[in-house]
Amino acid sequence: MGQDLKEAIDHMSITTQMETRLIAAFAPLELEIVDDSASHAGHAGNPGGGRETHFNLRIVSAAFAGQSRVARHRAVHAALGDLVPQIHALSLDLAAP
Amino acid sequence: MSDAQNQIKETVTTNDVVLFMKGTKMMPQCGFSSRVAGVLNFMGLEYTDVNVLADEAIRQGIKEYSDWPTIPQLYVKGEFVGGCDIITEMMLSGELDTLFEENGVTFNKDAADQIRAANA
């Protein structure tokens, strides 16, 4: 398998796994997963560029109603589980409808 | 508790405001740490900065201490407040001002209003 193809498959799997886990955990009304890795190419965490390292997530879910900001973030960290240590940066915008 | 956990607990309980960050408040080494330190600096806040890049035990230990996987992390009077996203949101909503006021932490209110005006 060519390196580019292998990277493309690895790339797809993190985003897809994130999406699957977030839908299962929060049944979101809105779910936006933005891979912002390219704009961090050459920075810490993505030194060579091309890897899937920086994400911006926006989630609107009734599950967040009545929760503090810290509690919402913790819930997302828990839902993503072992994906969190695999990426360098995760920016979260979490809201209740 | 391990040495790192004890050291973290002592740092956050003996200093009113502590920012665990990558780099220092004068020379941040990560965009997210830089954003939070920049806000606190502009607000004229006196705070203790802990450079986690200088101590691997603290870098790992702080994530366990707060059960929070990322850095930066802000503490006020020993309580974990949040990371970059939360501090940014609280800054813009005015909740960060309230938190500092309630805890007797002095800062430049005009500077805080300037940040909000610039991001309105």
mmCIF file of N, CA and C in Angstrom, chain A:
data_model
loop_
_atom_site.group_PDB
_atom_site.id
_atom_site.type_symbol
_atom_site.label_atom_id
_atom_site.label_comp_id
_atom_site.label_asym_id
_atom_site.label_seq_id
_atom_site.Cartn_x
_atom_site.Cartn_y
_atom_site.Cartn_z
ATOM 1 N N MET A 1 0.856 -1.190 0.000
ATOM 2 C CA MET A 1 0.000 0.000 0.000
ATOM 3 C C MET A 1 0.887 1.234 0.000
ATOM 4 N N GLY A 2 0.558 2.191 -0.843
ATOM 5 C CA GLY A 2 1.335 3.423 -0.891
ATOM 6 C C GLY A 2 1.148 4.213 0.391
ATOM 7 N N GLN A 3 2.140 5.007 0.736
ATOM 8 C CA GLN A 3 2.078 5.787 1.965
ATOM 9 C C GLN A 3 0.898 6.769 1.935
ATOM 10 N N ASP A 4 0.658 7.375 0.773
ATOM 11 C CA ASP A 4 -0.436 8.343 0.680
ATOM 12 C C ASP A 4 -1.785 7.682 0.950
ATOM 13 N N LEU A 5 -1.949 6.475 0.389
ATOM 14 C CA LEU A 5 -3.218 5.775 0.561
ATOM 15 C C LEU A 5 -3.398 5.365 2.012
ATOM 16 N N LYS A 6 -2.308 4.892 2.623
ATOM 17 C CA LYS A 6 -2.374 4.471 4.020
ATOM 18 C C LYS A 6 -2.758 5.670 4.896
ATOM 19 N N GLU A 7 -2.149 6.816 4.626
ATOM 20 C CA GLU A 7 -2.468 8.006 5.414
ATOM 21 C C GLU A 7 -3.918 8.422 5.209
ATOM 22 N N ALA A 8 -4.400 8.259 3.995
ATOM 23 C CA ALA A 8 -5.784 8.642 3.706
ATOM 24 C C ALA A 8 -6.753 7.777 4.503
ATOM 25 N N ILE A 9 -6.429 6.500 4.631
ATOM 26 C CA ILE A 9 -7.298 5.589 5.375
ATOM 27 C C ILE A 9 -7.225 5.887 6.869
ATOM 28 N N ASP A 10 -6.003 6.120 7.388
ATOM 29 C CA ASP A 10 -5.859 6.483 8.799
ATOM 30 C C ASP A 10 -6.653 7.741 9.078
ATOM 31 N N HIS A 11 -6.537 8.674 8.160
ATOM 32 C CA HIS A 11 -7.176 9.974 8.270
ATOM 33 C C HIS A 11 -8.689 9.809 8.387
ATOM 34 N N MET A 12 -9.219 9.023 7.509
ATOM 35 C CA MET A 12 -10.656 8.815 7.493
ATOM 36 C C MET A 12 -11.112 8.163 8.794
ATOM 37 N N SER A 13 -10.303 7.241 9.317
ATOM 38 C CA SER A 13 -10.785 6.469 10.446
ATOM 39 C C SER A 13 -10.965 7.322 11.694
ATOM 40 N N ILE A 14 -10.096 8.294 11.951
ATOM 41 C CA ILE A 14 -10.262 9.098 13.168
ATOM 42 C C ILE A 14 -11.523 9.942 13.076
ATOM 43 N N THR A 15 -11.715 10.617 11.948
ATOM 44 C CA THR A 15 -12.908 11.447 11.805
ATOM 45 C C THR A 15 -14.170 10.603 11.887
ATOM 46 N N THR A 16 -14.153 9.465 11.227
ATOM 47 C CA THR A 16 -15.331 8.595 11.219
ATOM 48 C C THR A 16 -15.617 8.050 12.611
ATOM 49 N N GLN A 17 -14.554 7.644 13.293
ATOM 50 C CA GLN A 17 -14.755 7.134 14.658
ATOM 51 C C GLN A 17 -15.297 8.211 15.574
ATOM 52 N N MET A 18 -14.769 9.424 15.425
ATOM 53 C CA MET A 18 -15.275 10.548 16.226
ATOM 54 C C MET A 18 -16.757 10.730 15.988
ATOM 55 N N GLU A 19 -17.123 10.769 14.727
ATOM 56 C CA GLU A 19 -18.515 11.013 14.366
ATOM 57 C C GLU A 19 -19.413 9.924 14.970
ATOM 58 N N THR A 20 -18.992 8.663 14.806
ATOM 59 C CA THR A 20 -19.787 7.542 15.318
ATOM 60 C C THR A 20 -19.979 7.656 16.826
ATOM 61 N N ARG A 21 -18.887 7.930 17.533
ATOM 62 C CA ARG A 21 -18.962 7.982 18.998
ATOM 63 C C ARG A 21 -19.797 9.160 19.478
ATOM 64 N N LEU A 22 -19.659 10.305 18.806
ATOM 65 C CA LEU A 22 -20.392 11.496 19.245
ATOM 66 C C LEU A 22 -21.892 11.349 19.003
ATOM 67 N N ILE A 23 -22.239 10.750 17.873
ATOM 68 C CA ILE A 23 -23.659 10.529 17.580
ATOM 69 C C ILE A 23 -24.260 9.577 18.617
ATOM 70 N N ALA A 24 -23.514 8.516 18.932
ATOM 71 C CA ALA A 24 -24.013 7.541 19.904
ATOM 72 C C ALA A 24 -24.187 8.166 21.283
ATOM 73 N N ALA A 25 -23.250 9.040 21.662
ATOM 74 C CA ALA A 25 -23.273 9.581 23.026
ATOM 75 C C ALA A 25 -24.257 10.729 23.193
ATOM 76 N N PHE A 26 -24.440 11.549 22.150
ATOM 77 C CA PHE A 26 -25.169 12.811 22.348
ATOM 78 C C PHE A 26 -26.389 12.986 21.458
ATOM 79 N N ALA A 27 -26.614 12.103 20.520
ATOM 80 C CA ALA A 27 -27.721 12.279 19.566
ATOM 81 C C ALA A 27 -27.830 13.751 19.156
ATOM 82 N N PRO A 28 -26.765 14.318 18.612
ATOM 83 C CA PRO A 28 -26.716 15.774 18.424
ATOM 84 C C PRO A 28 -27.705 16.295 17.386
ATOM 85 N N LEU A 29 -28.222 17.499 17.655
ATOM 86 C CA LEU A 29 -29.046 18.206 16.681
ATOM 87 C C LEU A 29 -28.149 18.818 15.609
ATOM 88 N N GLU A 30 -26.959 19.226 16.041
ATOM 89 C CA GLU A 30 -25.948 19.713 15.105
ATOM 90 C C GLU A 30 -24.634 19.052 15.467
ATOM 91 N N LEU A 31 -23.915 18.620 14.437
ATOM 92 C CA LEU A 31 -22.581 18.056 14.666
ATOM 93 C C LEU A 31 -21.687 18.504 13.529
ATOM 94 N N GLU A 32 -20.647 19.248 13.902
ATOM 95 C CA GLU A 32 -19.710 19.727 12.894
ATOM 96 C C GLU A 32 -18.314 19.315 13.330
ATOM 97 N N ILE A 33 -17.628 18.579 12.473
ATOM 98 C CA ILE A 33 -16.258 18.153 12.765
ATOM 99 C C ILE A 33 -15.362 18.772 11.707
ATOM 100 N N VAL A 34 -14.530 19.704 12.141
ATOM 101 C CA VAL A 34 -13.636 20.375 11.196
ATOM 102 C C VAL A 34 -12.205 19.950 11.489
ATOM 103 N N ASP A 35 -11.572 19.362 10.491
ATOM 104 C CA ASP A 35 -10.160 18.990 10.612
ATOM 105 C C ASP A 35 -9.326 20.209 10.232
ATOM 106 N N ASP A 36 -8.751 20.818 11.259
ATOM 107 C CA ASP A 36 -8.006 22.063 11.060
ATOM 108 C C ASP A 36 -6.488 21.801 11.007
ATOM 109 N N SER A 37 -6.129 20.538 10.792
ATOM 110 C CA SER A 37 -4.711 20.152 10.891
ATOM 111 C C SER A 37 -3.833 20.899 9.896
ATOM 112 N N ALA A 38 -4.362 21.129 8.705
ATOM 113 C CA ALA A 38 -3.528 21.728 7.656
ATOM 114 C C ALA A 38 -3.012 23.102 8.069
ATOM 115 N N SER A 39 -3.843 23.847 8.829
ATOM 116 C CA SER A 39 -3.400 25.192 9.205
ATOM 117 C C SER A 39 -2.375 25.153 10.336
ATOM 118 N N HIS A 40 -2.131 23.949 10.879
ATOM 119 C CA HIS A 40 -1.107 23.808 11.916
ATOM 120 C C HIS A 40 0.106 23.021 11.413
ATOM 121 N N ALA A 41 0.163 22.761 10.110
ATOM 122 C CA ALA A 41 1.297 22.009 9.569
ATOM 123 C C ALA A 41 2.593 22.736 9.919
ATOM 124 N N GLY A 42 3.541 21.967 10.440
ATOM 125 C CA GLY A 42 4.824 22.550 10.819
ATOM 126 C C GLY A 42 4.857 23.008 12.270
ATOM 127 N N HIS A 43 3.687 23.069 12.926
ATOM 128 C CA HIS A 43 3.662 23.430 14.344
ATOM 129 C C HIS A 43 3.866 22.169 15.183
ATOM 130 N N ALA A 44 3.980 22.374 16.496
ATOM 131 C CA ALA A 44 4.069 21.240 17.408
ATOM 132 C C ALA A 44 2.849 20.352 17.213
ATOM 133 N N GLY A 45 3.043 19.054 17.223
ATOM 134 C CA GLY A 45 1.922 18.127 17.100
ATOM 135 C C GLY A 45 1.670 17.718 15.664
ATOM 136 N N ASN A 46 2.078 18.536 14.727
ATOM 137 C CA ASN A 46 1.910 18.181 13.315
ATOM 138 C C ASN A 46 3.135 18.676 12.545
ATOM 139 N N PRO A 47 4.320 18.228 12.976
ATOM 140 C CA PRO A 47 5.552 18.819 12.440
ATOM 141 C C PRO A 47 5.717 18.660 10.931
ATOM 142 N N GLY A 48 5.300 17.519 10.409
ATOM 143 C CA GLY A 48 5.480 17.317 8.981
ATOM 144 C C GLY A 48 4.282 17.759 8.155
ATOM 145 N N GLY A 49 3.195 18.122 8.832
ATOM 146 C CA GLY A 49 1.957 18.413 8.123
ATOM 147 C C GLY A 49 1.343 17.114 7.654
ATOM 148 N N GLY A 50 0.141 17.168 7.138
ATOM 149 C CA GLY A 50 -0.448 15.978 6.537
ATOM 150 C C GLY A 50 -1.116 15.030 7.507
ATOM 151 N N ARG A 51 -0.820 15.146 8.809
ATOM 152 C CA ARG A 51 -1.478 14.249 9.760
ATOM 153 C C ARG A 51 -2.751 14.889 10.298
ATOM 154 N N GLU A 52 -3.583 14.028 10.868
ATOM 155 C CA GLU A 52 -4.860 14.493 11.400
ATOM 156 C C GLU A 52 -4.666 14.769 12.889
ATOM 157 N N THR A 53 -4.417 16.016 13.235
ATOM 158 C CA THR A 53 -3.962 16.336 14.588
ATOM 159 C C THR A 53 -4.782 17.399 15.295
ATOM 160 N N HIS A 54 -5.408 18.292 14.539
ATOM 161 C CA HIS A 54 -6.120 19.420 15.142
ATOM 162 C C HIS A 54 -7.582 19.407 14.686
ATOM 163 N N PHE A 55 -8.482 19.394 15.654
ATOM 164 C CA PHE A 55 -9.910 19.356 15.314
ATOM 165 C C PHE A 55 -10.681 20.468 16.016
ATOM 166 N N ASN A 56 -11.662 20.997 15.307
ATOM 167 C CA ASN A 56 -12.651 21.883 15.918
ATOM 168 C C ASN A 56 -13.998 21.168 15.841
ATOM 169 N N LEU A 57 -14.630 21.000 16.990
ATOM 170 C CA LEU A 57 -15.940 20.350 17.011
ATOM 171 C C LEU A 57 -17.006 21.316 17.484
ATOM 172 N N ARG A 58 -18.137 21.286 16.813
ATOM 173 C CA ARG A 58 -19.309 22.008 17.322
ATOM 174 C C ARG A 58 -20.440 20.992 17.488
ATOM 175 N N ILE A 59 -20.971 20.928 18.698
ATOM 176 C CA ILE A 59 -22.041 19.968 18.984
ATOM 177 C C ILE A 59 -23.179 20.699 19.690
ATOM 178 N N VAL A 60 -24.375 20.536 19.160
ATOM 179 C CA VAL A 60 -25.568 21.019 19.857
ATOM 180 C C VAL A 60 -26.376 19.792 20.253
ATOM 181 N N SER A 61 -26.578 19.618 21.557
ATOM 182 C CA SER A 61 -27.273 18.430 22.043
ATOM 183 C C SER A 61 -28.075 18.749 23.296
ATOM 184 N N ALA A 62 -29.231 18.150 23.378
ATOM 185 C CA ALA A 62 -30.056 18.302 24.585
ATOM 186 C C ALA A 62 -29.339 17.720 25.802
ATOM 187 N N ALA A 63 -28.395 16.810 25.560
ATOM 188 C CA ALA A 63 -27.668 16.198 26.672
ATOM 189 C C ALA A 63 -26.872 17.229 27.470
ATOM 190 N N PHE A 64 -26.571 18.384 26.856
ATOM 191 C CA PHE A 64 -25.758 19.399 27.544
ATOM 192 C C PHE A 64 -26.600 20.331 28.411
ATOM 193 N N ALA A 65 -27.913 20.229 28.294
ATOM 194 C CA ALA A 65 -28.781 21.142 29.045
ATOM 195 C C ALA A 65 -28.505 21.039 30.538
ATOM 196 N N GLY A 66 -28.335 22.162 31.181
ATOM 197 C CA GLY A 66 -28.130 22.181 32.630
ATOM 198 C C GLY A 66 -26.737 21.794 33.080
ATOM 199 N N GLN A 67 -25.839 21.506 32.125
ATOM 200 C CA GLN A 67 -24.476 21.130 32.504
ATOM 201 C C GLN A 67 -23.552 22.341 32.449
ATOM 202 N N SER A 68 -22.586 22.377 33.355
ATOM 203 C CA SER A 68 -21.575 23.421 33.315
ATOM 204 C C SER A 68 -20.676 23.210 32.098
ATOM 205 N N ARG A 69 -19.910 24.231 31.762
ATOM 206 C CA ARG A 69 -18.981 24.112 30.629
ATOM 207 C C ARG A 69 -18.007 22.955 30.839
ATOM 208 N N VAL A 70 -17.458 22.891 32.058
ATOM 209 C CA VAL A 70 -16.475 21.838 32.336
ATOM 210 C C VAL A 70 -17.129 20.461 32.185
ATOM 211 N N ALA A 71 -18.367 20.327 32.665
ATOM 212 C CA ALA A 71 -19.052 19.034 32.570
ATOM 213 C C ALA A 71 -19.300 18.647 31.109
ATOM 214 N N ARG A 72 -19.672 19.619 30.286
ATOM 215 C CA ARG A 72 -19.884 19.333 28.858
ATOM 216 C C ARG A 72 -18.601 18.852 28.194
ATOM 217 N N HIS A 73 -17.515 19.563 28.472
ATOM 218 C CA HIS A 73 -16.234 19.167 27.877
ATOM 219 C C HIS A 73 -15.835 17.767 28.342
ATOM 220 N N ARG A 74 -16.025 17.515 29.659
ATOM 221 C CA ARG A 74 -15.647 16.194 30.188
ATOM 222 C C ARG A 74 -16.457 15.094 29.514
ATOM 223 N N ALA A 75 -17.736 15.370 29.260
ATOM 224 C CA ALA A 75 -18.587 14.368 28.612
ATOM 225 C C ALA A 75 -18.073 14.060 27.206
ATOM 226 N N VAL A 76 -17.632 15.085 26.493
ATOM 227 C CA VAL A 76 -17.098 14.860 25.141
ATOM 228 C C VAL A 76 -15.767 14.105 25.206
ATOM 229 N N HIS A 77 -14.909 14.512 26.134
ATOM 230 C CA HIS A 77 -13.647 13.777 26.300
ATOM 231 C C HIS A 77 -13.921 12.292 26.553
ATOM 232 N N ALA A 78 -14.912 12.016 27.433
ATOM 233 C CA ALA A 78 -15.233 10.624 27.782
ATOM 234 C C ALA A 78 -15.761 9.874 26.562
ATOM 235 N N ALA A 79 -16.619 10.536 25.781
ATOM 236 C CA ALA A 79 -17.200 9.875 24.610
ATOM 237 C C ALA A 79 -16.127 9.567 23.564
ATOM 238 N N LEU A 80 -15.153 10.452 23.427
ATOM 239 C CA LEU A 80 -14.096 10.237 22.422
ATOM 240 C C LEU A 80 -13.066 9.221 22.906
ATOM 241 N N GLY A 81 -12.948 9.085 24.224
ATOM 242 C CA GLY A 81 -12.104 8.038 24.797
ATOM 243 C C GLY A 81 -10.681 8.055 24.274
ATOM 244 N N ASP A 82 -10.248 6.922 23.713
ATOM 245 C CA ASP A 82 -8.845 6.783 23.322
ATOM 246 C C ASP A 82 -8.489 7.599 22.075
ATOM 247 N N LEU A 83 -9.448 8.267 21.480
ATOM 248 C CA LEU A 83 -9.104 9.144 20.347
ATOM 249 C C LEU A 83 -8.414 10.424 20.831
ATOM 250 N N VAL A 84 -8.746 10.830 22.069
ATOM 251 C CA VAL A 84 -8.205 12.099 22.560
ATOM 252 C C VAL A 84 -6.674 12.111 22.606
ATOM 253 N N PRO A 85 -6.041 11.081 23.205
ATOM 254 C CA PRO A 85 -4.576 11.115 23.228
ATOM 255 C C PRO A 85 -3.927 10.977 21.850
ATOM 256 N N GLN A 86 -4.711 10.563 20.858
ATOM 257 C CA GLN A 86 -4.128 10.370 19.521
ATOM 258 C C GLN A 86 -4.012 11.682 18.743
ATOM 259 N N ILE A 87 -4.728 12.698 19.191
ATOM 260 C CA ILE A 87 -4.672 13.958 18.468
ATOM 261 C C ILE A 87 -3.998 15.015 19.330
ATOM 262 N N HIS A 88 -3.564 16.089 18.707
ATOM 263 C CA HIS A 88 -2.793 17.091 19.436
ATOM 264 C C HIS A 88 -3.686 18.166 20.036
ATOM 265 N N ALA A 89 -4.749 18.530 19.321
ATOM 266 C CA ALA A 89 -5.558 19.656 19.795
ATOM 267 C C ALA A 89 -7.021 19.444 19.446
ATOM 268 N N LEU A 90 -7.863 19.814 20.400
ATOM 269 C CA LEU A 90 -9.291 19.623 20.246
ATOM 270 C C LEU A 90 -9.983 20.877 20.768
ATOM 271 N N SER A 91 -10.626 21.594 19.860
ATOM 272 C CA SER A 91 -11.322 22.805 20.266
ATOM 273 C C SER A 91 -12.819 22.531 20.233
ATOM 274 N N LEU A 92 -13.515 22.822 21.344
ATOM 275 C CA LEU A 92 -14.914 22.424 21.475
ATOM 276 C C LEU A 92 -15.835 23.624 21.631
ATOM 277 N N ASP A 93 -16.903 23.594 20.861
ATOM 278 C CA ASP A 93 -17.973 24.579 21.006
ATOM 279 C C ASP A 93 -19.245 23.773 21.275
ATOM 280 N N LEU A 94 -19.688 23.749 22.539
ATOM 281 C CA LEU A 94 -20.744 22.835 22.966
ATOM 282 C C LEU A 94 -21.938 23.623 23.469
ATOM 283 N N ALA A 95 -23.101 23.320 22.942
ATOM 284 C CA ALA A 95 -24.274 24.088 23.322
ATOM 285 C C ALA A 95 -25.486 23.184 23.481
ATOM 286 N N ALA A 96 -26.410 23.633 24.321
ATOM 287 C CA ALA A 96 -27.718 22.989 24.419
ATOM 288 C C ALA A 96 -28.668 23.763 23.500
ATOM 289 N N PRO A 97 -29.671 23.091 22.946
ATOM 290 C CA PRO A 97 -30.576 23.779 22.013
ATOM 291 C C PRO A 97 -31.411 24.845 22.733
#
